[in-house]
Short mmCIF file of C-alpha atoms and ligand atoms in Angstrom, two decimals:
data_model
loop_
_atom_site.label_atom_id
_atom_site.label_comp_id
_atom_site.label_asym_id
_atom_site.label_seq_id
_atom_site.Cartn_x
_atom_site.Cartn_y
_atom_site.Cartn_z
CA MET A 1 6.15 -20.59 23.60
CA GLY A 2 8.71 -18.13 22.22
CA GLU A 3 7.79 -14.67 20.98
CA ARG A 4 5.68 -14.41 17.87
CA ILE A 5 7.52 -12.90 14.92
CA TYR A 6 5.43 -10.65 12.71
CA PHE A 7 6.63 -10.39 9.10
CA ASP A 8 3.38 -9.27 7.42
CA ASN A 9 3.69 -5.48 7.64
CA ALA A 10 2.23 -5.09 4.14
CA ALA A 11 -1.04 -6.48 5.47
CA THR A 12 -1.10 -4.23 8.48
CA THR A 13 1.37 -2.89 11.01
CA PRO A 14 1.37 -2.94 14.81
CA LEU A 15 0.17 0.33 16.35
CA ASP A 16 3.20 2.32 17.49
CA PRO A 17 2.84 2.93 21.29
CA ARG A 18 3.59 6.65 20.69
CA VAL A 19 0.66 6.78 18.26
CA PHE A 20 -1.58 5.10 20.83
CA GLU A 21 -0.55 7.66 23.48
CA ALA A 22 -1.33 10.52 21.06
CA MET A 23 -4.78 9.02 20.41
CA ARG A 24 -5.72 8.21 24.01
CA PRO A 25 -6.95 11.68 25.09
CA TYR A 26 -9.25 11.83 22.07
CA LEU A 27 -10.90 8.58 23.11
CA GLN A 28 -11.19 9.35 26.79
CA GLN A 29 -11.51 13.10 27.39
CA ALA A 30 -11.53 15.23 24.27
CA TRP A 31 -14.42 13.46 22.56
CA GLY A 32 -16.14 16.57 21.22
CA ASN A 33 -17.53 16.87 17.70
CA PRO A 34 -15.11 18.99 15.63
CA SER A 35 -18.08 20.82 14.08
CA SER A 36 -19.31 22.12 17.47
CA LEU A 37 -18.52 25.73 18.28
CA TYR A 38 -18.01 25.38 22.09
CA ARG A 39 -14.74 24.41 23.75
CA GLU A 40 -15.07 20.62 23.40
CA GLY A 41 -15.64 21.02 19.68
CA ARG A 42 -12.82 23.48 19.27
CA GLU A 43 -10.39 21.08 20.97
CA ALA A 44 -11.36 18.30 18.60
CA ARG A 45 -11.16 20.63 15.60
CA ALA A 46 -7.67 21.75 16.64
CA ALA A 47 -6.56 18.12 16.89
CA VAL A 48 -7.91 17.32 13.37
CA ASP A 49 -6.20 20.43 11.98
CA ARG A 50 -2.90 19.48 13.61
CA ALA A 51 -3.10 15.99 12.08
CA ARG A 52 -3.88 17.49 8.72
CA THR A 53 -0.67 19.52 8.91
CA GLN A 54 1.34 16.45 10.00
CA VAL A 55 0.05 14.41 7.05
CA ALA A 56 0.66 17.31 4.64
CA GLN A 57 4.23 17.67 5.88
CA LEU A 58 4.95 14.02 5.14
CA LEU A 59 3.87 14.64 1.52
CA GLY A 60 5.24 18.11 0.94
CA ALA A 61 1.65 19.26 0.51
CA GLU A 62 -0.54 22.04 1.94
CA ALA A 63 -2.82 21.16 4.84
CA ASN A 64 -5.90 22.13 2.85
CA GLU A 65 -4.98 19.51 0.23
CA ILE A 66 -5.56 16.60 2.68
CA VAL A 67 -9.02 14.92 2.91
CA PHE A 68 -9.45 12.36 5.68
CA THR A 69 -11.30 9.18 4.76
CA SER A 70 -12.22 5.88 6.45
CA SER A 71 -9.51 3.87 4.69
CA GLY A 72 -7.15 3.55 1.78
CA THR A 73 -10.00 1.86 -0.07
CA GLU A 74 -12.22 4.87 0.34
CA ALA A 75 -9.41 7.23 -0.66
CA ASP A 76 -8.93 5.25 -3.87
CA ALA A 77 -12.65 5.27 -4.67
CA LEU A 78 -12.94 9.01 -3.91
CA ALA A 79 -10.01 9.78 -6.18
CA ILE A 80 -11.13 7.63 -9.12
CA ARG A 81 -14.91 7.86 -9.06
CA GLY A 82 -14.76 11.40 -7.69
CA ALA A 83 -12.50 12.67 -10.48
CA LEU A 84 -14.45 10.92 -13.24
CA THR A 85 -17.94 11.84 -12.10
CA ALA A 86 -16.91 15.49 -11.50
CA LYS A 87 -16.60 15.82 -15.27
CA GLY A 88 -19.33 13.33 -16.33
CA LEU A 89 -18.75 9.74 -17.34
CA GLN A 90 -19.70 10.12 -21.00
CA ASN A 91 -16.91 9.28 -23.42
CA ALA A 92 -14.52 9.16 -20.50
CA ARG A 93 -11.43 6.98 -20.62
CA LEU A 94 -9.60 5.70 -17.58
CA ILE A 95 -6.14 4.12 -17.48
CA ALA A 96 -4.77 2.01 -14.64
CA SER A 97 -2.17 -0.69 -14.34
CA ALA A 98 -2.97 -4.42 -14.40
CA ILE A 99 -1.42 -4.93 -10.93
CA GLU A 100 -3.50 -2.42 -8.96
CA HIS A 101 -4.94 -3.36 -5.60
CA PRO A 102 -8.58 -4.54 -5.70
CA ALA A 103 -9.56 -1.16 -4.13
CA VAL A 104 -8.57 0.45 -7.45
CA LEU A 105 -9.32 -2.37 -9.86
CA ALA A 106 -12.87 -3.02 -8.60
CA CYS A 107 -13.68 0.68 -8.67
CA CYS A 108 -12.34 0.96 -12.25
CA ARG A 109 -14.29 -2.13 -13.34
CA ARG A 110 -17.51 -0.79 -11.85
CA LEU A 111 -16.99 2.45 -13.80
CA ALA A 112 -16.37 0.37 -16.93
CA ARG A 113 -19.76 -1.29 -16.40
CA GLU A 114 -21.22 2.21 -16.21
CA GLY A 115 -19.82 3.09 -19.61
CA VAL A 116 -16.28 4.35 -18.97
CA SER A 117 -13.66 2.93 -21.30
CA LEU A 118 -10.98 1.21 -19.19
CA THR A 119 -7.45 0.38 -20.26
CA LEU A 120 -5.19 -1.69 -18.00
CA LEU A 121 -1.49 -1.21 -18.68
CA PRO A 122 0.73 -4.29 -18.69
CA VAL A 123 3.85 -4.64 -16.55
CA ASP A 124 7.12 -6.33 -17.39
CA GLU A 125 8.30 -9.56 -15.76
CA ASP A 126 9.70 -7.54 -12.86
CA GLY A 127 6.35 -5.80 -12.22
CA ILE A 128 7.17 -2.41 -13.67
CA VAL A 129 4.96 -0.22 -15.94
CA ASP A 130 7.01 1.24 -18.84
CA PRO A 131 6.24 5.02 -18.92
CA GLU A 132 6.38 4.86 -22.74
CA THR A 133 3.43 2.46 -22.71
CA LEU A 134 1.45 5.05 -20.82
CA ARG A 135 2.48 7.74 -23.31
CA ARG A 136 1.19 5.66 -26.17
CA GLU A 137 -2.12 4.81 -24.48
CA ILE A 138 -3.18 8.32 -23.50
CA THR A 139 -5.88 9.63 -25.84
CA PRO A 140 -7.69 13.00 -25.90
CA ASP A 141 -10.65 11.51 -23.95
CA THR A 142 -8.45 10.08 -21.14
CA ARG A 143 -9.57 11.72 -17.88
CA LEU A 144 -7.51 9.94 -15.28
CA VAL A 145 -4.48 7.71 -14.93
CA SER A 146 -4.22 5.63 -11.71
CA ILE A 147 -0.97 3.77 -11.14
CA MET A 148 0.12 2.57 -7.72
CA ALA A 149 3.39 3.75 -6.16
CA ALA A 150 4.28 0.36 -4.64
CA ASN A 151 2.67 -2.98 -5.19
CA ASN A 152 1.28 -4.81 -2.20
CA VAL A 153 2.03 -8.32 -3.46
CA VAL A 154 5.50 -8.08 -4.99
CA GLY A 155 6.71 -4.80 -3.45
CA THR A 156 7.89 -3.21 -6.71
CA LEU A 157 8.03 0.58 -7.05
CA GLN A 158 6.69 2.32 -10.13
CA MET A 159 8.29 5.37 -11.71
CA VAL A 160 5.47 7.52 -10.46
CA THR A 161 7.15 10.86 -11.05
CA GLU A 162 7.80 10.03 -14.73
CA LEU A 163 4.31 8.57 -15.15
CA ALA A 164 2.69 11.62 -13.54
CA GLU A 165 4.81 13.89 -15.75
CA ILE A 166 3.46 12.16 -18.87
CA ALA A 167 -0.10 12.52 -17.67
CA ARG A 168 0.52 16.19 -16.90
CA GLN A 169 2.01 16.80 -20.35
CA HIS A 170 -1.29 15.51 -21.78
CA GLY A 171 -3.46 17.49 -19.40
CA VAL A 172 -4.69 14.26 -17.72
CA LEU A 173 -5.16 13.85 -13.96
CA PHE A 174 -2.78 11.42 -12.23
CA HIS A 175 -3.73 9.39 -9.16
CA THR A 176 -1.43 7.08 -7.31
CA ASP A 177 -2.44 4.49 -4.71
CA ALA A 178 0.47 5.04 -2.32
CA VAL A 179 -0.97 2.98 0.51
CA GLN A 180 2.07 0.67 0.64
CA ALA A 181 4.57 3.42 -0.06
CA VAL A 182 3.78 6.39 2.22
CA GLY A 183 6.07 6.51 5.22
CA LYS A 184 8.49 4.08 3.55
CA ILE A 185 9.76 6.13 0.57
CA PRO A 186 9.75 9.92 0.28
CA PHE A 187 7.06 11.93 -1.53
CA ASP A 188 7.08 15.65 -2.26
CA MET A 189 4.08 17.08 -3.97
CA ARG A 190 6.00 20.32 -4.67
CA LEU A 191 8.25 18.30 -7.03
CA GLN A 192 6.04 15.47 -8.19
CA PRO A 193 3.17 16.32 -10.58
CA ILE A 194 0.79 13.96 -8.81
CA ASP A 195 -2.81 15.25 -8.53
CA LEU A 196 -4.30 12.63 -6.21
CA LEU A 197 -2.58 10.29 -3.73
CA SER A 198 -4.16 7.69 -1.40
CA LEU A 199 -2.71 6.55 1.92
CA SER A 200 -3.84 4.50 4.90
CA ALA A 201 -2.85 4.87 8.55
CA HIS A 202 -2.63 1.19 9.40
CA LYS A 203 0.21 0.62 6.97
CA LEU A 204 2.47 3.08 8.78
CA ASN A 205 2.03 1.96 12.40
CA GLY A 206 -1.16 3.96 12.80
CA PRO A 207 -4.71 2.77 13.55
CA LYS A 208 -6.99 0.85 11.19
CA GLY A 209 -10.04 2.48 9.63
CA VAL A 210 -8.53 5.85 8.72
CA GLY A 211 -6.92 7.05 5.56
CA ALA A 212 -6.41 10.20 3.56
CA LEU A 213 -6.47 11.45 0.03
CA TYR A 214 -4.14 14.18 -1.12
CA VAL A 215 -6.09 16.37 -3.56
CA ARG A 216 -3.92 18.97 -5.39
CA GLY A 217 -5.33 22.46 -5.06
CA GLY A 218 -7.77 23.15 -7.93
CA VAL A 219 -8.53 19.48 -8.69
CA GLU A 220 -12.29 18.97 -8.75
CA LEU A 221 -13.83 15.85 -7.13
CA ALA A 222 -17.46 14.80 -6.81
CA PRO A 223 -18.02 13.51 -3.25
CA LEU A 224 -18.95 9.85 -2.69
CA LEU A 225 -20.69 10.74 0.57
CA GLU A 226 -22.81 13.82 0.99
CA GLY A 227 -24.24 15.14 4.20
CA GLY A 228 -22.90 17.49 6.84
CA GLY A 229 -20.25 18.90 4.55
CA GLN A 230 -17.19 17.92 6.60
CA GLU A 231 -13.76 17.82 4.87
CA SER A 232 -14.63 20.84 2.71
CA GLY A 233 -17.70 19.04 1.49
CA ILE A 234 -15.68 16.33 -0.21
CA ARG A 235 -16.23 13.73 2.49
CA SER A 236 -19.17 14.16 4.82
CA GLY A 237 -19.45 12.33 8.11
CA THR A 238 -18.38 13.26 11.65
CA GLU A 239 -14.59 12.93 11.70
CA ASN A 240 -12.95 9.91 13.35
CA VAL A 241 -10.96 12.29 15.57
CA ALA A 242 -8.91 9.77 17.49
CA GLY A 243 -8.11 7.87 14.30
CA ILE A 244 -7.14 11.05 12.49
CA VAL A 245 -4.93 12.07 15.42
CA GLY A 246 -3.31 8.63 15.18
CA LEU A 247 -2.70 9.07 11.46
CA GLY A 248 -1.14 12.47 12.10
CA ALA A 249 1.15 11.08 14.81
CA ALA A 250 2.11 8.13 12.61
CA ALA A 251 2.93 10.48 9.74
CA GLU A 252 5.15 12.65 11.91
CA ILE A 253 7.08 9.66 13.30
CA ALA A 254 7.47 8.22 9.80
CA ARG A 255 8.79 11.55 8.48
CA GLU A 256 11.36 11.80 11.22
CA HIS A 257 12.73 8.26 10.88
CA MET A 258 12.06 7.33 7.25
CA ALA A 259 15.61 7.67 5.93
CA ASP A 260 17.28 5.69 8.77
CA GLU A 261 14.52 3.15 8.82
CA ALA A 262 14.80 2.53 5.09
CA VAL A 263 18.54 1.86 5.41
CA ARG A 264 17.94 -0.52 8.32
CA LEU A 265 15.17 -2.43 6.53
CA VAL A 266 17.11 -2.75 3.30
CA LYS A 267 19.94 -4.38 5.25
CA ILE A 268 17.61 -6.94 6.79
CA ARG A 269 15.87 -7.46 3.46
CA GLU A 270 19.12 -8.08 1.65
CA TYR A 271 20.31 -10.46 4.40
CA ILE A 272 17.13 -12.48 4.01
CA ILE A 273 17.13 -12.52 0.17
CA GLU A 274 20.79 -13.49 -0.09
CA SER A 275 20.56 -16.15 2.60
CA ILE A 276 17.33 -17.71 1.34
CA THR A 277 18.49 -17.97 -2.24
CA GLU A 278 21.66 -19.67 -0.88
CA LEU A 279 19.92 -21.93 1.63
CA ILE A 280 16.92 -22.95 -0.49
CA PRO A 281 18.01 -23.86 -4.03
CA ASN A 282 14.56 -23.65 -5.60
CA ALA A 283 13.74 -20.26 -4.06
CA TYR A 284 13.56 -17.21 -6.36
CA LEU A 285 12.76 -13.55 -5.81
CA ILE A 286 9.66 -12.21 -7.53
CA GLY A 287 9.64 -8.59 -8.71
CA ASP A 288 12.48 -6.20 -9.53
CA ARG A 289 15.63 -6.97 -7.53
CA TYR A 290 16.20 -3.39 -6.32
CA ARG A 291 13.28 -1.22 -7.38
CA ARG A 292 11.25 -2.41 -4.40
CA LEU A 293 10.03 -1.27 -1.03
CA PRO A 294 12.82 -1.28 1.60
CA GLY A 295 11.23 -4.07 3.65
CA HIS A 296 9.41 -6.14 1.02
CA ILE A 297 10.35 -9.60 -0.18
CA CYS A 298 8.18 -11.84 -2.42
CA LEU A 299 9.42 -15.39 -2.94
CA GLY A 300 8.48 -18.26 -5.17
CA PHE A 301 9.64 -21.85 -4.74
CA ALA A 302 10.05 -23.64 -8.07
CA GLY A 303 8.00 -26.81 -8.25
CA MET A 304 6.21 -26.03 -4.99
CA GLU A 305 3.90 -23.23 -6.09
CA GLY A 306 0.84 -25.15 -4.93
CA GLU A 307 2.26 -25.40 -1.41
CA ALA A 308 2.40 -21.74 -0.35
CA ILE A 309 -0.51 -22.02 2.08
CA ARG A 310 0.95 -25.14 3.73
CA LEU A 311 4.31 -23.41 4.03
CA LEU A 312 2.60 -20.43 5.62
CA MET A 313 0.83 -22.67 8.15
CA GLU A 314 4.14 -24.42 8.99
CA LEU A 315 5.73 -21.03 9.67
CA ASP A 316 2.71 -19.98 11.71
CA ALA A 317 3.08 -23.11 13.85
CA ALA A 318 6.72 -22.16 14.35
CA GLY A 319 5.67 -18.69 15.56
CA ILE A 320 6.23 -16.66 12.40
CA ALA A 321 3.46 -14.74 10.65
CA ILE A 322 3.99 -14.21 6.93
CA SER A 323 1.58 -14.04 4.08
CA SER A 324 0.95 -15.84 0.82
CA GLY A 325 0.27 -13.18 -1.75
CA SER A 326 -1.79 -10.43 -0.12
CA ALA A 327 -3.98 -10.44 2.97
CA CYS A 328 -6.79 -8.88 1.01
CA SER A 329 -6.92 -12.06 -1.03
CA ALA A 330 -6.85 -14.48 1.89
CA LEU A 331 -10.53 -15.14 1.11
CA HIS A 332 -9.40 -16.20 -2.33
CA ALA A 333 -6.26 -18.04 -1.16
CA GLY A 334 -6.62 -20.87 -3.65
CA GLU A 335 -6.94 -18.55 -6.63
CA PRO A 336 -4.12 -17.27 -8.82
CA SER A 337 -2.93 -13.76 -8.06
CA HIS A 338 -3.78 -11.25 -10.77
CA VAL A 339 -0.52 -9.51 -9.96
CA LEU A 340 1.63 -12.62 -10.55
CA GLU A 341 -0.33 -13.38 -13.75
CA ALA A 342 0.41 -9.88 -14.94
CA LEU A 343 4.13 -10.58 -14.35
CA GLY A 344 3.78 -13.54 -16.75
CA PHE A 345 3.24 -16.41 -14.28
CA ASP A 346 0.91 -19.18 -15.45
CA ALA A 347 -2.24 -19.87 -13.41
CA PHE A 348 -0.50 -22.65 -11.37
CA LYS A 349 2.60 -20.62 -10.50
CA ALA A 350 0.51 -17.54 -9.78
CA ARG A 351 -1.04 -19.36 -6.79
CA GLY A 352 2.18 -19.74 -4.87
CA SER A 353 4.22 -16.96 -3.41
CA LEU A 354 5.31 -16.05 0.07
CA ARG A 355 5.45 -12.42 1.08
CA ILE A 356 7.78 -11.36 3.85
CA SER A 357 7.19 -7.72 4.67
CA LEU A 358 9.38 -6.10 7.32
CA GLY A 359 8.47 -3.21 9.55
CA ARG A 360 9.51 -0.94 12.39
CA PHE A 361 9.66 -3.59 15.07
CA ASN A 362 11.52 -6.32 13.13
CA THR A 363 15.13 -7.15 13.93
CA PHE A 364 18.09 -9.06 12.49
CA GLU A 365 17.58 -11.68 15.21
CA GLN A 366 14.03 -12.30 13.96
CA ALA A 367 15.35 -12.58 10.42
CA ALA A 368 17.91 -15.13 11.60
CA ARG A 369 15.08 -17.15 13.17
CA LEU A 370 13.19 -17.11 9.82
CA LEU A 371 16.31 -18.38 8.13
CA GLU A 372 16.42 -21.35 10.54
CA VAL A 373 12.75 -22.22 10.13
CA LEU A 374 12.01 -21.56 6.43
CA PRO A 375 14.57 -23.95 4.83
CA ARG A 376 13.43 -26.73 7.14
CA ALA A 377 9.76 -26.10 6.31
CA VAL A 378 10.50 -26.08 2.58
CA SER A 379 12.43 -29.40 2.63
CA ALA A 380 9.81 -31.00 4.85
CA LEU A 381 7.14 -30.19 2.24
CA ARG A 382 9.15 -31.16 -0.79
CA PRO A 383 8.71 -34.98 -0.64
CA ILE A 384 4.93 -34.58 -0.36
CA SER A 385 4.71 -32.10 -3.20
CA SER A 386 6.82 -34.30 -5.48
CA LEU A 387 4.47 -37.21 -4.75
CA ALA A 388 1.50 -34.94 -5.53
CA ALA A 389 3.17 -34.00 -8.80
CA LEU A 390 3.30 -37.71 -9.80
CA SER A 391 -0.36 -38.39 -9.05
N1 PLP B 1 -4.15 -0.12 -1.71
C1 PLP B 1 -3.12 -0.92 -1.45
C2 PLP B 1 -1.93 -0.94 -2.33
C3 PLP B 1 -3.12 -1.72 -0.26
O1 PLP B 1 -2.13 -2.54 -0.02
C4 PLP B 1 -4.27 -1.68 0.56
C5 PLP B 1 -4.40 -2.54 1.76
O2 PLP B 1 -4.00 -3.68 1.72
C6 PLP B 1 -5.32 -0.80 0.22
C7 PLP B 1 -5.23 -0.04 -0.93
C8 PLP B 1 -6.56 -0.67 1.06
O3 PLP B 1 -6.29 0.09 2.19
P1 PLP B 1 -7.28 -0.06 3.44
O4 PLP B 1 -6.99 -1.37 4.09
O5 PLP B 1 -6.93 1.09 4.33
O6 PLP B 1 -8.66 0.03 2.93
#
């Protein structure tokens, strides 16, 4: 058995050994409760505070604008439900994009069932929201706009600064789900008029089960969880100290290496895209050619859209882990992707995409191995799929 090659960094990333080392003392020795006043508590509190500063620095924010949560999902829910309920749901209008992650979409849809008026903005065939569409849709009763920074299925980047600017001009709060983007592309809250931003540690080589919400100073949120009043009363619950320390360490490493890492990943990405479209005639790239995450590739195979899962399993058998669509929808693997449908794919084509998402530990050699295996896997499937098409 050769080494496994992991190309599904959009689903989750391997824990960086430096992050693990930073966390270790907070699992083994410094296990105090940060709310306790004696030494063990003060040590834990200092670690949480340090992590808060590390996360803030990655975003160009102030430490007191960071609220730790249990996940990106919770950060999204706190931002959206928290912002809306703080002002009362009556006559409230909420705008999001049609390609949001289920963490945002499900939360918005629940609010719609509770009486909020919900508008989902369309995207073009490359997966981009036109800022002018947002400008047209904002009405005086719009309370919040939530548009993701980078899409988890196709990897496209939205013009979040322009979108946030439009919301700001209308006095409307702007939230971005930046779970896929933080640590990969730069953010600076001093320059970007974003009010709320969600992130998740496990997407930037940190641990699972810890996230954060950036809350611009002065923005009011109603808590989802009430209790001991941790996190300035916005998110009660004894802090996941080791996890938070891991997020802080991951943020610091990402900040230090982001620029070089983006250049390196774009080179591998371009090598894969160019080679695949040359080697596999029916392969096509989904999503904007360049306005995309440095390490994200989403591919379709014309005429073989129903075969994505079989292709994935072939690659798995050959030692390569890649995803069809998004991991969060693995439970719904046979269903069309709402993201691809929003890009204009019909229900059949929207079932079949392969997502190759690169990360910190991927190399050119691993990409070369993919380029050996994938064309073979595609041509091995083709005769069967053409038979299926006849039946
Ligand atoms: N938002 C986006 C864009 C994601 O890709 C994910 C994870 O896949 C989430 C939110 C949810 O984050 P978490 O897994 O930390 O709950």
